[in-house]
Amino acid sequence: GERSVSGHSMGGHGALIAALKNPGYYKSVSAFAPIANPMACPWGQKAFSGYLGDDQSAWEAWDATMLIPTAKERLPLLVDQGTADEFLDSQLNPDALADVCEKFHNHLNLRMHRGYDHSYFFIATFMQDHVAFHAASASVGLDIPSSSSCVQSMCSGPKSKPDALSSTAVSPSASSIRAVRKVTTFLS
């Protein structure tokens, strides 16, 4: 069947490497504020040394930025990142992913959103775009409008925070959710 994968933060990195390490298995991949280059950040270094040991050459097989150059499949990547994310400069490093994707001609739609942080409000605001991206890749015939009117790589920030995550910003129909649930795995 057709599968997609998405995730947030370290789960976003997991989504990227799941797709990169399993060519032909996924139709699409997206991530919210992924740790894009864990070999080059404190969180990733701590996790990799704990799970994989101190040999950094062993880490390369688990770092999305390091996997892009030798990827056997060039799936388009959708990545959303908030500019007010407290971890942007020290941990996430989307620029490294953007640089390697450009160098090796792997399509990356990196959307930087002014005023958004690392929270679930950020995810809820743009989840509908990710659902539509995966639905289009999976050919399930859903007409899901974009939750964002952003067409440039830098979008304006949030107008106001909703009282609950079940706001109208994330309101695809129940039938759309059921159809996409069949093809999308979300890692967190």
PDB file of C-alpha atoms in Angstrom:
ATOM      1  CA  GLY A   1       0.000   0.000   0.000  1.00  0.00           C
ATOM      2  CA  GLU A   2       0.880   3.643  -0.112  1.00  0.00           C
ATOM      3  CA  ARG A   3       2.541   5.046   3.015  1.00  0.00           C
ATOM      4  CA  SER A   4       3.668   8.424   4.235  1.00  0.00           C
ATOM      5  CA  VAL A   5       5.618   9.391   7.325  1.00  0.00           C
ATOM      6  CA  SER A   6       5.761  12.569   9.388  1.00  0.00           C
ATOM      7  CA  GLY A   7       6.984  13.656  12.804  1.00  0.00           C
ATOM      8  CA  HIS A   8       7.969  16.460  15.155  1.00  0.00           C
ATOM      9  CA  SER A   9      11.406  17.291  16.596  1.00  0.00           C
ATOM     10  CA  MET A  10      13.371  14.046  17.099  1.00  0.00           C
ATOM     11  CA  GLY A  11      10.327  12.270  15.628  1.00  0.00           C
ATOM     12  CA  GLY A  12      10.685  14.564  12.612  1.00  0.00           C
ATOM     13  CA  HIS A  13      14.244  13.356  12.259  1.00  0.00           C
ATOM     14  CA  GLY A  14      12.950   9.798  12.630  1.00  0.00           C
ATOM     15  CA  ALA A  15      10.488  10.401   9.797  1.00  0.00           C
ATOM     16  CA  LEU A  16      13.274  11.724   7.565  1.00  0.00           C
ATOM     17  CA  ILE A  17      15.605   8.795   8.196  1.00  0.00           C
ATOM     18  CA  ALA A  18      12.777   6.240   7.919  1.00  0.00           C
ATOM     19  CA  ALA A  19      12.087   7.496   4.401  1.00  0.00           C
ATOM     20  CA  LEU A  20      15.756   7.874   3.453  1.00  0.00           C
ATOM     21  CA  LYS A  21      16.728   4.408   4.731  1.00  0.00           C
ATOM     22  CA  ASN A  22      13.755   2.638   3.113  1.00  0.00           C
ATOM     23  CA  PRO A  23      13.582   3.666  -0.559  1.00  0.00           C
ATOM     24  CA  GLY A  24      10.299   2.776  -2.229  1.00  0.00           C
ATOM     25  CA  TYR A  25       8.476   2.200   1.071  1.00  0.00           C
ATOM     26  CA  TYR A  26       7.055   5.716   1.533  1.00  0.00           C
ATOM     27  CA  LYS A  27       5.353   7.988  -0.979  1.00  0.00           C
ATOM     28  CA  SER A  28       6.040  11.161   1.008  1.00  0.00           C
ATOM     29  CA  VAL A  29       7.805  12.491   4.103  1.00  0.00           C
ATOM     30  CA  SER A  30       7.310  15.629   6.160  1.00  0.00           C
ATOM     31  CA  ALA A  31       8.544  17.010   9.453  1.00  0.00           C
ATOM     32  CA  PHE A  32       7.853  19.753  11.962  1.00  0.00           C
ATOM     33  CA  ALA A  33      10.997  21.304  13.457  1.00  0.00           C
ATOM     34  CA  PRO A  34      13.127  18.191  12.957  1.00  0.00           C
ATOM     35  CA  ILE A  35      16.560  17.738  14.430  1.00  0.00           C
ATOM     36  CA  ALA A  36      17.970  17.909  10.915  1.00  0.00           C
ATOM     37  CA  ASN A  37      21.640  17.177  11.617  1.00  0.00           C
ATOM     38  CA  PRO A  38      21.929  15.350  14.966  1.00  0.00           C
ATOM     39  CA  MET A  39      25.661  14.705  14.556  1.00  0.00           C
ATOM     40  CA  ALA A  40      26.138  18.472  14.856  1.00  0.00           C
ATOM     41  CA  CYS A  41      23.993  19.210  17.917  1.00  0.00           C
ATOM     42  CA  PRO A  42      24.191  18.399  21.638  1.00  0.00           C
ATOM     43  CA  TRP A  43      20.928  16.378  21.738  1.00  0.00           C
ATOM     44  CA  GLY A  44      21.976  14.225  18.807  1.00  0.00           C
ATOM     45  CA  GLN A  45      25.523  13.735  20.038  1.00  0.00           C
ATOM     46  CA  LYS A  46      24.259  12.621  23.451  1.00  0.00           C
ATOM     47  CA  ALA A  47      21.718  10.212  21.930  1.00  0.00           C
ATOM     48  CA  PHE A  48      24.110   8.814  19.316  1.00  0.00           C
ATOM     49  CA  SER A  49      26.953   8.272  21.761  1.00  0.00           C
ATOM     50  CA  GLY A  50      24.549   6.571  24.184  1.00  0.00           C
ATOM     51  CA  TYR A  51      22.975   4.272  21.580  1.00  0.00           C
ATOM     52  CA  LEU A  52      25.709   3.883  18.951  1.00  0.00           C
ATOM     53  CA  GLY A  53      28.945   4.444  20.856  1.00  0.00           C
ATOM     54  CA  ASP A  54      31.658   7.028  20.303  1.00  0.00           C
ATOM     55  CA  ASP A  55      32.581   6.106  16.700  1.00  0.00           C
ATOM     56  CA  GLN A  56      31.083   9.040  14.784  1.00  0.00           C
ATOM     57  CA  SER A  57      31.370   7.214  11.459  1.00  0.00           C
ATOM     58  CA  ALA A  58      28.645   4.864  12.782  1.00  0.00           C
ATOM     59  CA  TRP A  59      26.417   7.889  13.428  1.00  0.00           C
ATOM     60  CA  GLU A  60      26.308   8.899   9.750  1.00  0.00           C
ATOM     61  CA  ALA A  61      23.859   6.103   8.917  1.00  0.00           C
ATOM     62  CA  TRP A  62      21.362   7.686  11.340  1.00  0.00           C
ATOM     63  CA  ASP A  63      21.686  11.383  10.412  1.00  0.00           C
ATOM     64  CA  ALA A  64      19.295  12.657   7.723  1.00  0.00           C
ATOM     65  CA  THR A  65      21.712  15.329   6.549  1.00  0.00           C
ATOM     66  CA  MET A  66      24.424  12.705   6.087  1.00  0.00           C
ATOM     67  CA  LEU A  67      22.042  10.297   4.279  1.00  0.00           C
ATOM     68  CA  ILE A  68      20.923  12.751   1.566  1.00  0.00           C
ATOM     69  CA  PRO A  69      24.116  12.519  -0.570  1.00  0.00           C
ATOM     70  CA  THR A  70      23.776   8.748  -1.040  1.00  0.00           C
ATOM     71  CA  ALA A  71      19.981   8.450  -0.971  1.00  0.00           C
ATOM     72  CA  LYS A  72      18.698   5.961  -3.541  1.00  0.00           C
ATOM     73  CA  GLU A  73      15.389   7.820  -3.832  1.00  0.00           C
ATOM     74  CA  ARG A  74      14.761  11.570  -4.014  1.00  0.00           C
ATOM     75  CA  LEU A  75      11.413  12.001  -2.287  1.00  0.00           C
ATOM     76  CA  PRO A  76      10.356  15.623  -1.926  1.00  0.00           C
ATOM     77  CA  LEU A  77      10.660  16.750   1.697  1.00  0.00           C
ATOM     78  CA  LEU A  78       8.248  19.130   3.434  1.00  0.00           C
ATOM     79  CA  VAL A  79       9.698  20.734   6.558  1.00  0.00           C
ATOM     80  CA  ASP A  80       8.021  23.437   8.652  1.00  0.00           C
ATOM     81  CA  GLN A  81      10.087  25.374  11.181  1.00  0.00           C
ATOM     82  CA  GLY A  82       9.202  28.254  13.495  1.00  0.00           C
ATOM     83  CA  THR A  83      11.631  31.167  13.705  1.00  0.00           C
ATOM     84  CA  ALA A  84      10.857  31.661  17.416  1.00  0.00           C
ATOM     85  CA  ASP A  85      11.718  28.046  18.214  1.00  0.00           C
ATOM     86  CA  GLU A  86      14.004  28.091  21.256  1.00  0.00           C
ATOM     87  CA  PHE A  87      15.948  25.127  19.830  1.00  0.00           C
ATOM     88  CA  LEU A  88      16.401  26.475  16.283  1.00  0.00           C
ATOM     89  CA  ASP A  89      19.968  27.754  16.611  1.00  0.00           C
ATOM     90  CA  SER A  90      21.369  25.219  19.069  1.00  0.00           C
ATOM     91  CA  GLN A  91      19.719  21.915  18.091  1.00  0.00           C
ATOM     92  CA  LEU A  92      17.644  21.816  14.913  1.00  0.00           C
ATOM     93  CA  ASN A  93      19.942  23.110  12.144  1.00  0.00           C
ATOM     94  CA  PRO A  94      17.554  23.155   9.162  1.00  0.00           C
ATOM     95  CA  ASP A  95      20.183  25.095   7.180  1.00  0.00           C
ATOM     96  CA  ALA A  96      22.422  22.007   7.065  1.00  0.00           C
ATOM     97  CA  LEU A  97      19.554  19.985   5.587  1.00  0.00           C
ATOM     98  CA  ALA A  98      18.753  22.751   3.110  1.00  0.00           C
ATOM     99  CA  ASP A  99      22.389  23.010   2.022  1.00  0.00           C
ATOM    100  CA  VAL A 100      22.827  19.280   1.411  1.00  0.00           C
ATOM    101  CA  CYS A 101      19.465  19.015  -0.371  1.00  0.00           C
ATOM    102  CA  GLU A 102      20.448  21.844  -2.686  1.00  0.00           C
ATOM    103  CA  LYS A 103      23.877  20.349  -3.369  1.00  0.00           C
ATOM    104  CA  PHE A 104      22.482  16.902  -4.185  1.00  0.00           C
ATOM    105  CA  HIS A 105      19.281  18.045  -5.940  1.00  0.00           C
ATOM    106  CA  ASN A 106      16.845  16.624  -3.405  1.00  0.00           C
ATOM    107  CA  HIS A 107      13.697  18.767  -3.390  1.00  0.00           C
ATOM    108  CA  LEU A 108      13.103  20.383   0.001  1.00  0.00           C
ATOM    109  CA  ASN A 109      10.234  22.723   0.791  1.00  0.00           C
ATOM    110  CA  LEU A 110      11.591  24.331   3.970  1.00  0.00           C
ATOM    111  CA  ARG A 111       8.984  26.760   5.278  1.00  0.00           C
ATOM    112  CA  MET A 112      10.152  29.138   7.993  1.00  0.00           C
ATOM    113  CA  HIS A 113       7.251  30.626   9.988  1.00  0.00           C
ATOM    114  CA  ARG A 114       7.797  33.906  11.844  1.00  0.00           C
ATOM    115  CA  GLY A 115       6.720  33.910  15.460  1.00  0.00           C
ATOM    116  CA  TYR A 116       6.128  30.168  15.824  1.00  0.00           C
ATOM    117  CA  ASP A 117       7.948  28.088  18.434  1.00  0.00           C
ATOM    118  CA  HIS A 118       8.403  24.334  19.064  1.00  0.00           C
ATOM    119  CA  SER A 119       4.923  23.827  20.529  1.00  0.00           C
ATOM    120  CA  TYR A 120       1.936  21.775  19.509  1.00  0.00           C
ATOM    121  CA  PHE A 121       0.160  25.035  18.598  1.00  0.00           C
ATOM    122  CA  PHE A 122       2.751  25.323  15.807  1.00  0.00           C
ATOM    123  CA  ILE A 123       2.027  21.757  14.680  1.00  0.00           C
ATOM    124  CA  ALA A 124      -1.747  22.239  14.868  1.00  0.00           C
ATOM    125  CA  THR A 125      -1.518  25.375  12.756  1.00  0.00           C
ATOM    126  CA  PHE A 126       0.208  23.637   9.840  1.00  0.00           C
ATOM    127  CA  MET A 127      -0.931  20.008  10.218  1.00  0.00           C
ATOM    128  CA  GLN A 128      -3.579  20.452   7.549  1.00  0.00           C
ATOM    129  CA  ASP A 129      -0.854  21.361   5.036  1.00  0.00           C
ATOM    130  CA  HIS A 130       1.010  18.160   5.881  1.00  0.00           C
ATOM    131  CA  VAL A 131      -2.142  16.052   5.578  1.00  0.00           C
ATOM    132  CA  ALA A 132      -2.817  17.615   2.155  1.00  0.00           C
ATOM    133  CA  PHE A 133       0.830  17.045   1.103  1.00  0.00           C
ATOM    134  CA  HIS A 134       0.651  13.351   2.033  1.00  0.00           C
ATOM    135  CA  ALA A 135      -2.816  12.898   0.520  1.00  0.00           C
ATOM    136  CA  ALA A 136      -1.613  14.360  -2.793  1.00  0.00           C
ATOM    137  CA  SER A 137       1.411  12.052  -2.783  1.00  0.00           C
ATOM    138  CA  ALA A 138      -0.722   9.007  -2.013  1.00  0.00           C
ATOM    139  CA  SER A 139      -3.312   9.729  -4.706  1.00  0.00           C
ATOM    140  CA  VAL A 140      -6.235   9.195  -2.341  1.00  0.00           C
ATOM    141  CA  GLY A 141      -8.275  11.865  -4.090  1.00  0.00           C
ATOM    142  CA  LEU A 142      -8.846  14.160  -1.128  1.00  0.00           C
ATOM    143  CA  ASP A 143      -9.529  17.840  -1.600  1.00  0.00           C
ATOM    144  CA  ILE A 144      -8.038  19.286   1.576  1.00  0.00           C
ATOM    145  CA  PRO A 145      -7.529  23.056   1.477  1.00  0.00           C
ATOM    146  CA  SER A 146      -4.289  24.480   2.776  1.00  0.00           C
ATOM    147  CA  SER A 147      -4.450  25.785   6.336  1.00  0.00           C
ATOM    148  CA  SER A 148      -1.911  28.424   5.434  1.00  0.00           C
ATOM    149  CA  SER A 149      -2.043  31.153   2.853  1.00  0.00           C
ATOM    150  CA  CYS A 150       1.754  31.265   2.834  1.00  0.00           C
ATOM    151  CA  VAL A 151       3.266  30.878  -0.603  1.00  0.00           C
ATOM    152  CA  GLN A 152       6.743  32.154   0.216  1.00  0.00           C
ATOM    153  CA  SER A 153       9.400  30.411   2.259  1.00  0.00           C
ATOM    154  CA  MET A 154       9.025  32.974   5.094  1.00  0.00           C
ATOM    155  CA  CYS A 155       5.503  33.240   6.494  1.00  0.00           C
ATOM    156  CA  SER A 156       4.118  35.718   8.978  1.00  0.00           C
ATOM    157  CA  GLY A 157       3.598  34.601  12.539  1.00  0.00           C
ATOM    158  CA  PRO A 158       0.516  33.554  14.424  1.00  0.00           C
ATOM    159  CA  LYS A 159      -2.303  36.057  14.629  1.00  0.00           C
ATOM    160  CA  SER A 160      -3.606  34.624  17.898  1.00  0.00           C
ATOM    161  CA  LYS A 161      -3.361  31.416  19.850  1.00  0.00           C
ATOM    162  CA  PRO A 162      -6.572  29.353  19.865  1.00  0.00           C
ATOM    163  CA  ASP A 163      -8.115  28.284  23.161  1.00  0.00           C
ATOM    164  CA  ALA A 164      -7.706  24.626  22.210  1.00  0.00           C
ATOM    165  CA  LEU A 165      -5.757  22.640  19.660  1.00  0.00           C
ATOM    166  CA  SER A 166      -9.017  21.547  18.049  1.00  0.00           C
ATOM    167  CA  SER A 167      -9.430  24.993  16.509  1.00  0.00           C
ATOM    168  CA  THR A 168     -10.778  25.594  13.038  1.00  0.00           C
ATOM    169  CA  ALA A 169      -7.188  25.840  11.786  1.00  0.00           C
ATOM    170  CA  VAL A 170      -7.145  22.039  11.740  1.00  0.00           C
ATOM    171  CA  SER A 171     -10.506  20.972  10.456  1.00  0.00           C
ATOM    172  CA  PRO A 172     -10.365  18.445   7.633  1.00  0.00           C
ATOM    173  CA  SER A 173     -13.503  16.347   7.387  1.00  0.00           C
ATOM    174  CA  ALA A 174     -13.799  13.082   9.290  1.00  0.00           C
ATOM    175  CA  SER A 175     -13.762  11.124   6.015  1.00  0.00           C
ATOM    176  CA  SER A 176     -10.535  12.903   5.020  1.00  0.00           C
ATOM    177  CA  ILE A 177      -8.920  11.979   8.333  1.00  0.00           C
ATOM    178  CA  ARG A 178      -9.957   8.322   7.963  1.00  0.00           C
ATOM    179  CA  ALA A 179      -8.547   8.155   4.423  1.00  0.00           C
ATOM    180  CA  VAL A 180      -5.259   9.802   5.318  1.00  0.00           C
ATOM    181  CA  ARG A 181      -4.907   7.682   8.480  1.00  0.00           C
ATOM    182  CA  LYS A 182      -4.535   4.704   6.158  1.00  0.00           C
ATOM    183  CA  VAL A 183      -1.441   6.165   4.501  1.00  0.00           C
ATOM    184  CA  THR A 184       0.249   8.377   7.106  1.00  0.00           C
ATOM    185  CA  THR A 185       2.334   7.373  10.091  1.00  0.00           C
ATOM    186  CA  PHE A 186       3.096  10.144  12.589  1.00  0.00           C
ATOM    187  CA  LEU A 187       6.177   9.881  14.768  1.00  0.00           C
ATOM    188  CA  SER A 188       6.577  11.984  17.896  1.00  0.00           C
TER     189      SER A 188
END
